[in-house]
PDB file of C-alpha atoms and ligand atoms in Angstrom:
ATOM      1  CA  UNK A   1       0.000   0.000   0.000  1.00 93.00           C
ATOM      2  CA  UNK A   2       1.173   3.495  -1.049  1.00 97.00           C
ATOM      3  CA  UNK A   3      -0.706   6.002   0.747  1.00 98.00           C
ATOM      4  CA  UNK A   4      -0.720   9.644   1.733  1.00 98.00           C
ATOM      5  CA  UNK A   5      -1.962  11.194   4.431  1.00 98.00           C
ATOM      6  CA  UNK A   6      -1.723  15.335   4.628  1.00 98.00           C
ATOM      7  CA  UNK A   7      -1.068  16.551   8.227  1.00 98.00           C
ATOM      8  CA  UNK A   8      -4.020  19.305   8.782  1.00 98.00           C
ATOM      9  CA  UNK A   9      -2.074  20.679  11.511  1.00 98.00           C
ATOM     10  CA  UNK A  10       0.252  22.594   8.820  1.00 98.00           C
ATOM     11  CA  UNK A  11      -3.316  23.738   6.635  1.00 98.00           C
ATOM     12  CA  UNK A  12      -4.276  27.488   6.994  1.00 97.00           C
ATOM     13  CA  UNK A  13      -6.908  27.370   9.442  1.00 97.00           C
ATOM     14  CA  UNK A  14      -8.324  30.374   8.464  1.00 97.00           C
ATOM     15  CA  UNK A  15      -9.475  28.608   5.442  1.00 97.00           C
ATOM     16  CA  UNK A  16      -9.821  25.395   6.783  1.00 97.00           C
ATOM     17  CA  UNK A  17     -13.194  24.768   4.750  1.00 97.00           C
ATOM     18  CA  UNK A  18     -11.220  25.251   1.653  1.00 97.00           C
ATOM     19  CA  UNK A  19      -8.087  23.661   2.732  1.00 97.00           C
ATOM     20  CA  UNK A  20      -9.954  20.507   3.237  1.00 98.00           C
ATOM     21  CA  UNK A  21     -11.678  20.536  -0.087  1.00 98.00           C
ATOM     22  CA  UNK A  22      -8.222  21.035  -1.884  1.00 97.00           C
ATOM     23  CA  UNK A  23      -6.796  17.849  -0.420  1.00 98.00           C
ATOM     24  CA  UNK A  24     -10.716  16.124  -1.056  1.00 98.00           C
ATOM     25  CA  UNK A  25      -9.613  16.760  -4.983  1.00 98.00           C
ATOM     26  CA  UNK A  26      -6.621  15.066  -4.580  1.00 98.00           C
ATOM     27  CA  UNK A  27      -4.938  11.497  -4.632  1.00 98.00           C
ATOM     28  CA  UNK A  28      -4.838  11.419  -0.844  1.00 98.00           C
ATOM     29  CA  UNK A  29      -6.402   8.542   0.724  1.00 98.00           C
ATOM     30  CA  UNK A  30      -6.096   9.925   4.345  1.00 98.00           C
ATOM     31  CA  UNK A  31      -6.532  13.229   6.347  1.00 98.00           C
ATOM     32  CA  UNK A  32      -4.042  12.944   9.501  1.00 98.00           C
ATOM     33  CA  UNK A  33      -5.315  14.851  12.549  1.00 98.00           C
ATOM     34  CA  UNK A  34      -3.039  15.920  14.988  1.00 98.00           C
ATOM     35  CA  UNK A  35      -4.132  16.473  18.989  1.00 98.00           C
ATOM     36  CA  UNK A  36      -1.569  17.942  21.218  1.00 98.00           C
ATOM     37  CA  UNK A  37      -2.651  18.558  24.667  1.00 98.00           C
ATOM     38  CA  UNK A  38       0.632  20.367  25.944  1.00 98.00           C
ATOM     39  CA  UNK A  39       1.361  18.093  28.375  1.00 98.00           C
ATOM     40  CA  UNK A  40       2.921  15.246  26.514  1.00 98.00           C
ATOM     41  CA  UNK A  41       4.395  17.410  23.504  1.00 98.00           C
ATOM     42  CA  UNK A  42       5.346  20.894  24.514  1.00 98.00           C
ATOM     43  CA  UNK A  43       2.498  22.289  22.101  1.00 98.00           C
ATOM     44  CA  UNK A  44      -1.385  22.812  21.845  1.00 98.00           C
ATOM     45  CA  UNK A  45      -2.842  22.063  18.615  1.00 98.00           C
ATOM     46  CA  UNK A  46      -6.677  21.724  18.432  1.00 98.00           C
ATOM     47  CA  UNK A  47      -9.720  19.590  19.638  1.00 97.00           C
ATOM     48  CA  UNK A  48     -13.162  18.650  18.915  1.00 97.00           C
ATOM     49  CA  UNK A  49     -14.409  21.857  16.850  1.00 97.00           C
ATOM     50  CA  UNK A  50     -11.999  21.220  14.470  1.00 97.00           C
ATOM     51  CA  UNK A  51     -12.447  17.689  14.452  1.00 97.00           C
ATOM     52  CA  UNK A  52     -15.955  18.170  13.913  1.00 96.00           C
ATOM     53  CA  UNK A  53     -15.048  20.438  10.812  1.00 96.00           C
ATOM     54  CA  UNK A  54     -13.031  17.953   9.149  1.00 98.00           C
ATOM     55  CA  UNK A  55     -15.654  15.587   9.674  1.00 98.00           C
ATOM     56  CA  UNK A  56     -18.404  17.612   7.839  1.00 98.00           C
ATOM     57  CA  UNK A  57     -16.194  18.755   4.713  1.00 98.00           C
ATOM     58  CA  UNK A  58     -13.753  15.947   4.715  1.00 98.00           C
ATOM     59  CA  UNK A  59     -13.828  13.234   1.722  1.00 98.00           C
ATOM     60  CA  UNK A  60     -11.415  11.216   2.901  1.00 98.00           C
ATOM     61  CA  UNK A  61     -11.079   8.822   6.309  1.00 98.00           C
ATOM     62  CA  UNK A  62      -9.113  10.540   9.391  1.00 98.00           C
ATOM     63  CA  UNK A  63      -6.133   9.149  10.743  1.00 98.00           C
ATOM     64  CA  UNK A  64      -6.439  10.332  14.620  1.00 98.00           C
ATOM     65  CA  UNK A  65      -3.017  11.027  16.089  1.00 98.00           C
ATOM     66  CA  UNK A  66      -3.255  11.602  19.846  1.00 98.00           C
ATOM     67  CA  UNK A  67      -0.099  13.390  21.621  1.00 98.00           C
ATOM     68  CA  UNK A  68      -1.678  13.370  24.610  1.00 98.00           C
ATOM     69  CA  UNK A  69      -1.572  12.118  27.818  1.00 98.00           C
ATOM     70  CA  UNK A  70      -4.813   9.670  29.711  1.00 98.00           C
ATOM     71  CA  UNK A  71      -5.679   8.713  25.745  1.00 98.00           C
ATOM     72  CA  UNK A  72      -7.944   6.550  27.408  1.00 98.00           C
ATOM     73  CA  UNK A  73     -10.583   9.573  28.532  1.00 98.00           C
ATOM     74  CA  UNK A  74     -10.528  10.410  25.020  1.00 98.00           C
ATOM     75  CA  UNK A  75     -10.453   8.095  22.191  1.00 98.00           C
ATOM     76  CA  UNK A  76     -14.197   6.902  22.676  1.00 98.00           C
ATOM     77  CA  UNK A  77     -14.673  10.638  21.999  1.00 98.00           C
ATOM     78  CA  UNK A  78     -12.764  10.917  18.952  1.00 98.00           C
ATOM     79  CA  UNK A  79     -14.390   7.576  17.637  1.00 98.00           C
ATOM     80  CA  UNK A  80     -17.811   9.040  17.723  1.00 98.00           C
ATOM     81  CA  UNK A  81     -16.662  12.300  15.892  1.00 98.00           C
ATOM     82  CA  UNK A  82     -15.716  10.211  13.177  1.00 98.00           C
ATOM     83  CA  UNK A  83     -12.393   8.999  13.107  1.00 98.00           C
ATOM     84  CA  UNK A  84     -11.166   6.069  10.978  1.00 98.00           C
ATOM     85  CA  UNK A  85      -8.972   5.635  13.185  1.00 98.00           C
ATOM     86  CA  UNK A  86      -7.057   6.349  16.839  1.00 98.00           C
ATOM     87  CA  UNK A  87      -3.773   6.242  17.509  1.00 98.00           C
ATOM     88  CA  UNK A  88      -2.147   6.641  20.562  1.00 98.00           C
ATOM     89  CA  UNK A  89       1.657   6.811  22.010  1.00 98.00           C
ATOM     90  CA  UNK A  90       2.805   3.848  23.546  1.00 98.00           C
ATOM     91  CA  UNK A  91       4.853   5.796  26.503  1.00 98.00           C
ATOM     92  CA  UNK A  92       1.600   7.723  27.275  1.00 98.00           C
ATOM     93  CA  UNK A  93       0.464   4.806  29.391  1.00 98.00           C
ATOM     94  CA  UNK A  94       1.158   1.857  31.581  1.00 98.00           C
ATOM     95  CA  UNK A  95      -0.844  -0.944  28.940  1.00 98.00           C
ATOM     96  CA  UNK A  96      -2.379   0.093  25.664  1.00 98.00           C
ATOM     97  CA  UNK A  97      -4.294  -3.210  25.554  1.00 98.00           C
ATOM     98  CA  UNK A  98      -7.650  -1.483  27.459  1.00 98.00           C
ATOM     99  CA  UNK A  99      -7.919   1.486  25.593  1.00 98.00           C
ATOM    100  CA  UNK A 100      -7.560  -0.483  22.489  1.00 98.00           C
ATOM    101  CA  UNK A 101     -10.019  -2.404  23.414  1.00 98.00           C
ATOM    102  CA  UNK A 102     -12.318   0.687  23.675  1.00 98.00           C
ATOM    103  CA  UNK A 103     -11.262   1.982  20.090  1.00 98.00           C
ATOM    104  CA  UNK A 104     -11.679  -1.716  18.605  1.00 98.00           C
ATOM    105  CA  UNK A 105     -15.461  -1.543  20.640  1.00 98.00           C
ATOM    106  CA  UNK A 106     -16.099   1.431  18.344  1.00 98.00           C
ATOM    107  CA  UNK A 107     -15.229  -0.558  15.131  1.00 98.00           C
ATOM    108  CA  UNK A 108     -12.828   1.927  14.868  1.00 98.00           C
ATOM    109  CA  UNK A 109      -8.801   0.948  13.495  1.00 98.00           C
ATOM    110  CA  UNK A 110      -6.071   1.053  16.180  1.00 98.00           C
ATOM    111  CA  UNK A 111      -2.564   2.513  15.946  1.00 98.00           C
ATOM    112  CA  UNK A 112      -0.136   2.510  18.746  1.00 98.00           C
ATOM    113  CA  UNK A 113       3.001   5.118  17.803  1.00 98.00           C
ATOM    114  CA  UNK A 114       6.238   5.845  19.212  1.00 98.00           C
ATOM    115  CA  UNK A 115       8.578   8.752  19.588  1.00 98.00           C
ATOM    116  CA  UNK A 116      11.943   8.437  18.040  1.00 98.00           C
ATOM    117  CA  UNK A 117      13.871   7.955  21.709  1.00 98.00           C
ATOM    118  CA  UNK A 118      11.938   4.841  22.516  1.00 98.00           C
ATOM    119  CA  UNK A 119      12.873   1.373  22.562  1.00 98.00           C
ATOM    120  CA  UNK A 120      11.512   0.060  18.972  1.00 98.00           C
ATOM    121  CA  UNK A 121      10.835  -3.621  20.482  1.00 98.00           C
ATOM    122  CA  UNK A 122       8.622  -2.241  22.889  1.00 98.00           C
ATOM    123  CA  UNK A 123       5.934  -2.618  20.040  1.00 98.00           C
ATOM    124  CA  UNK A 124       7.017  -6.019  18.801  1.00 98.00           C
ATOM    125  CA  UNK A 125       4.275  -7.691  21.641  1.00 98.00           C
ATOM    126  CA  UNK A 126       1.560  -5.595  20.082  1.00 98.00           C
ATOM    127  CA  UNK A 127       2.067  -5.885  16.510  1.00 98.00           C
ATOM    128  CA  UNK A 128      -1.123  -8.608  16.245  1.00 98.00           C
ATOM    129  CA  UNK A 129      -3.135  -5.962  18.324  1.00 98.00           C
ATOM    130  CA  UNK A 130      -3.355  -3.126  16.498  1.00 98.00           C
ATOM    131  CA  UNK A 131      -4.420  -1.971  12.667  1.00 98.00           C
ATOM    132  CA  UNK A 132      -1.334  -0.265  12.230  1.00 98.00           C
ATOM    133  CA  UNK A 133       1.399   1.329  13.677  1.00 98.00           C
ATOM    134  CA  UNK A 134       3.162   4.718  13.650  1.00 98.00           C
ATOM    135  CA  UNK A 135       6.575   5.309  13.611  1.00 98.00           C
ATOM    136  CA  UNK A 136       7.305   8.807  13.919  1.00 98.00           C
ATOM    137  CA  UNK A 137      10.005  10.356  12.349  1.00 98.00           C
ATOM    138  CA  UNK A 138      10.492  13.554  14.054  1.00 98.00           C
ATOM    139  CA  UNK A 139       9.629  14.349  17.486  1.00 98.00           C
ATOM    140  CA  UNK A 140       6.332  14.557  18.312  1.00 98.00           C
ATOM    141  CA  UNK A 141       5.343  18.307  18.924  1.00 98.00           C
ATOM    142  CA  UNK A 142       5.470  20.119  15.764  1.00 97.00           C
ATOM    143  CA  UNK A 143       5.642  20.047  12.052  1.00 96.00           C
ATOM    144  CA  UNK A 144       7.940  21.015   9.692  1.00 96.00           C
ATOM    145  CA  UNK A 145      10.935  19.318  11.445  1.00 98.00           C
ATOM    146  CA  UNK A 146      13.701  17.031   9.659  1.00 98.00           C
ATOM    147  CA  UNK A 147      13.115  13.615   8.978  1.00 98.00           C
ATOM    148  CA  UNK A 148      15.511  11.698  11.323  1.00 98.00           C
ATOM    149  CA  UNK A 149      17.822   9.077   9.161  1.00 98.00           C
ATOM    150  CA  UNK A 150      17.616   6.556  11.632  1.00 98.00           C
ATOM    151  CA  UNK A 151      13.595   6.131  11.158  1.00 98.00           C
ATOM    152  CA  UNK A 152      14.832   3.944   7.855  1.00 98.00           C
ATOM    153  CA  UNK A 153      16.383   1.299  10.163  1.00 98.00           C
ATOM    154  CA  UNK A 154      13.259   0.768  11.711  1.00 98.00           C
ATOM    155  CA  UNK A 155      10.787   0.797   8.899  1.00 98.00           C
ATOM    156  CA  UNK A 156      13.124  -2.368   7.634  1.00 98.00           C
ATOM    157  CA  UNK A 157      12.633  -3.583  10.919  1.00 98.00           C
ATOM    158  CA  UNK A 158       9.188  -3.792  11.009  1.00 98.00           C
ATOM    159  CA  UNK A 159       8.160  -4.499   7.437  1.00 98.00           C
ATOM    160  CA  UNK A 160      10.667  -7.398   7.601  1.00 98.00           C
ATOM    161  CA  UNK A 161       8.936  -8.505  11.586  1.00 98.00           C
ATOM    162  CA  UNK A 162       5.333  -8.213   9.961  1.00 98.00           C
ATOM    163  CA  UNK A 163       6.106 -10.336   6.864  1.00 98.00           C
ATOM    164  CA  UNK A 164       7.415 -12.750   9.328  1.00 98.00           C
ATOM    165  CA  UNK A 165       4.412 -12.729  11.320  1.00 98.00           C
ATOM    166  CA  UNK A 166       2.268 -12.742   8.298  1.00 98.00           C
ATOM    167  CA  UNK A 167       0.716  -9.964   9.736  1.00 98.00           C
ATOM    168  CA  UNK A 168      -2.077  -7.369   7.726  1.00 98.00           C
ATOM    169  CA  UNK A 169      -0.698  -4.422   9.799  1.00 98.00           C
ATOM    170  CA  UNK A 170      -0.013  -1.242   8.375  1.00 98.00           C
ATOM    171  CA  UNK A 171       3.229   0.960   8.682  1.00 98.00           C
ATOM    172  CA  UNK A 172       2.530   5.155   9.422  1.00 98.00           C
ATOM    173  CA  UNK A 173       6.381   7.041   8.939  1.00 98.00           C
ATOM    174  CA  UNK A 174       5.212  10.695  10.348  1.00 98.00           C
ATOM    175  CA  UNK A 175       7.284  13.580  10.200  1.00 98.00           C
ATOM    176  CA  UNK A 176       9.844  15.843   8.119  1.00 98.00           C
ATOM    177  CA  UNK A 177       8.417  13.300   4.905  1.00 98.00           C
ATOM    178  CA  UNK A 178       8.187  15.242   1.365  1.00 98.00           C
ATOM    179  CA  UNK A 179       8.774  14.527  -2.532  1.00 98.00           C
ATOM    180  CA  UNK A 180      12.679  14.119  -1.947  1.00 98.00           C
ATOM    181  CA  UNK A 181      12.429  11.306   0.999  1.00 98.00           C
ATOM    182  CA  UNK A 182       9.087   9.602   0.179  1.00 98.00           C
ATOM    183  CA  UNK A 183      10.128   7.132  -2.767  1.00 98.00           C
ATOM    184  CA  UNK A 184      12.646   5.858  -0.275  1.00 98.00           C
ATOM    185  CA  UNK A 185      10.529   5.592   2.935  1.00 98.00           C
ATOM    186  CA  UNK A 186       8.092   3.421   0.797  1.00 98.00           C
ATOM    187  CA  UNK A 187      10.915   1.285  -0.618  1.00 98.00           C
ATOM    188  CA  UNK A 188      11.884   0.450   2.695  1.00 98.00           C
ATOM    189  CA  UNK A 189       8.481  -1.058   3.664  1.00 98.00           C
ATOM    190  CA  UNK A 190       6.322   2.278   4.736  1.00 98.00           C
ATOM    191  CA  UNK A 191       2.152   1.706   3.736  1.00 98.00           C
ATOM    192  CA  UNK A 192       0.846   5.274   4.256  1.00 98.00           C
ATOM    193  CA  UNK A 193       3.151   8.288   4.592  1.00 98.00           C
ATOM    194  CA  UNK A 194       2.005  11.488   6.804  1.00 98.00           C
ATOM    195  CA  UNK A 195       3.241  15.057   5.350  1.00 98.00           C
ATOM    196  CA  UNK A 196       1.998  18.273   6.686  1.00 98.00           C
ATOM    197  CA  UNK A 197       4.502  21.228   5.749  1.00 98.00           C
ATOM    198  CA  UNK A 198       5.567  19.552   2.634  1.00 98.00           C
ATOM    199  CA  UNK A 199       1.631  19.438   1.578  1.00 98.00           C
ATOM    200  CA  UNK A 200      -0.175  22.481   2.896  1.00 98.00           C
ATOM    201  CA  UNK A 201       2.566  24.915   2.172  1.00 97.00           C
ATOM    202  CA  UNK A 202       3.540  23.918  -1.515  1.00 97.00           C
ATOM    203  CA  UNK A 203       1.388  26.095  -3.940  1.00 96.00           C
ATOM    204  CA  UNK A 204       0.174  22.949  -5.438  1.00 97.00           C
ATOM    205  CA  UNK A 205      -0.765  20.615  -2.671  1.00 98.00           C
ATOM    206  CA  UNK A 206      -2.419  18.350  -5.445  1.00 98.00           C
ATOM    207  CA  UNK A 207       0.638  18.153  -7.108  1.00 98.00           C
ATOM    208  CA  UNK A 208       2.466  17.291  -4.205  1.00 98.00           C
ATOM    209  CA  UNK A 209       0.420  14.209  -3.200  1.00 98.00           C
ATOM    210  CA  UNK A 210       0.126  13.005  -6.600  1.00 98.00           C
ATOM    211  CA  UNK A 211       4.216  12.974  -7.018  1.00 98.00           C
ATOM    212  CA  UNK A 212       5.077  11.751  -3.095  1.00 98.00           C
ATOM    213  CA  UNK A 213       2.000   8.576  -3.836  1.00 97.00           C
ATOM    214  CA  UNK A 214       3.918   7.511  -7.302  1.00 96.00           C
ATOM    215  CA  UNK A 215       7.332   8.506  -5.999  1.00 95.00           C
ATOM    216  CA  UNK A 216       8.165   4.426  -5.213  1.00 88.00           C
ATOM    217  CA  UNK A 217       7.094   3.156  -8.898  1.00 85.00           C
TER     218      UNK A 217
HETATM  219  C1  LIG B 301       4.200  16.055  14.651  1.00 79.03           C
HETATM  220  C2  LIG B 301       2.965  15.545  13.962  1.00 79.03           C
HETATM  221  C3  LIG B 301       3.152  15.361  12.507  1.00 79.03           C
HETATM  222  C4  LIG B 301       3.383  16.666  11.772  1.00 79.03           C
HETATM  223  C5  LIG B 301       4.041  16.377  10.462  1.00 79.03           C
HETATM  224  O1  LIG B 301       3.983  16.044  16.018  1.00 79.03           O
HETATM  225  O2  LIG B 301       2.610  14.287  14.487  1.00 79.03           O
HETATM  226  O3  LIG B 301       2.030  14.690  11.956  1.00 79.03           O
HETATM  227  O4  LIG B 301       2.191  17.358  11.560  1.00 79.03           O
HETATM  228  O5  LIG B 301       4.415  17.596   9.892  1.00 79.03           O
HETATM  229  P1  LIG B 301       5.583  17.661   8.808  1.00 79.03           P
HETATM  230  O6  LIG B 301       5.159  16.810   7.653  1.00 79.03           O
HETATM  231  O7  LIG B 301       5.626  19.126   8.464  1.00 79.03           O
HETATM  232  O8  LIG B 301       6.835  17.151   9.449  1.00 79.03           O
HETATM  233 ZN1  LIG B 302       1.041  13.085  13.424  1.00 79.03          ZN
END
């Protein structure tokens, strides 16, 4: 799978309405919604009116990424405004199997992610468990960061773990991703690529999508 997922965290809020219907036209197959709570990243990014925004004008599924902390007093929440799916961070909480138990009640897909500092192998026990996991890239917290090198090493890792397994779950790669990286963050085994900066602030985000989706043929 080769999929693209725009980051409305870097759209022009002002315009969100329209922002949203640019990235409907496109080849996207994902809007990625970012929560920050300023607690567990050292930024606030937005809530529930804008999630129920997206879910009026939006065309496309949402990809829920929660950077917060107690995900468990919120992802029922996010289910029933309409996410696709919820993902949480793994070092937000003691044991992720509960509160993806709650998402999975929702019929609702579950993603655990991790920040680039933790221990890769603490998702290898919940690889069956989830829909799909997130690696991120960058550290959580903002957009328009670099892409950390090292996030290759671990996108082999897992692609080569889940083919193993025989497992149907999905790889995220979030952060500092644009038309330069993505044909090699696919090769290496990536299913759906996040991009927020590289998207919203091109003058054609269209254009953009279309070339990061193809760049791995
Ligand atoms: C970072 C967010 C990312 C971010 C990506 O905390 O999880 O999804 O929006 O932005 P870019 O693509 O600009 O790195
Ligand atoms: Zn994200």
């Amino acid at each position: 799978m080769h999929a693209i997922a725009p980051s409305v965290l870097s759209a022009d809020f002002g315009n969100l309405q329209r922002e949203i219907e640019r990235i409907n036209l496109s080849e996207a197959d994902y809007f990625h919604v970012d929560v920050m709570d300023g607690t567990f990243v050292p930024n606030i990014s937005f809530g529930f009116p804008v999630m129920e925004t997206l879910h009026k004008y939006a065309e496309k599924p949402l990809d829920v990424h929660l950077m917060i902390v107690h995900p468990e007093k919120y992802v029922e929440r996010f289910c029933d405004a309409g996410a696709w799916s919820v993902g949480f961070h793994l070092e937000a909480v003691d044991d992720p199997m509960p509160i993806l138990s709650l998402i999975r009640a929702k019929g609702v897909r579950t993603c655990l992610t991790i920040n680039p500092d933790i221990d890769i192998h603490r998702l290898d026990p919940y690889l069956d468990q989830v829909d799909m996991i997130l690696l991120m890239s960058v550290f959580a917290g903002f957009g328009g960061q670099a892409f950390i090198p090292e996030t290759m090493e671990k996108i082999r890792y897992f692609r080569s773990e889940i083919t193993r397994r025989s497992l149907p779950t999905l790889i995220e790669v979030d952060g500092g991703v644009n038309i330069k990286n993505a044909g090699g963050i696919f090769a290496a085994g990536a299913d759906i690529l996040v991009a927020g900066s590289a998207v919203f602030h091109a003058a054609d985000p269209a254009a953009v999508v279309r070339a990061m989706k193809h760049s791995a043929e």
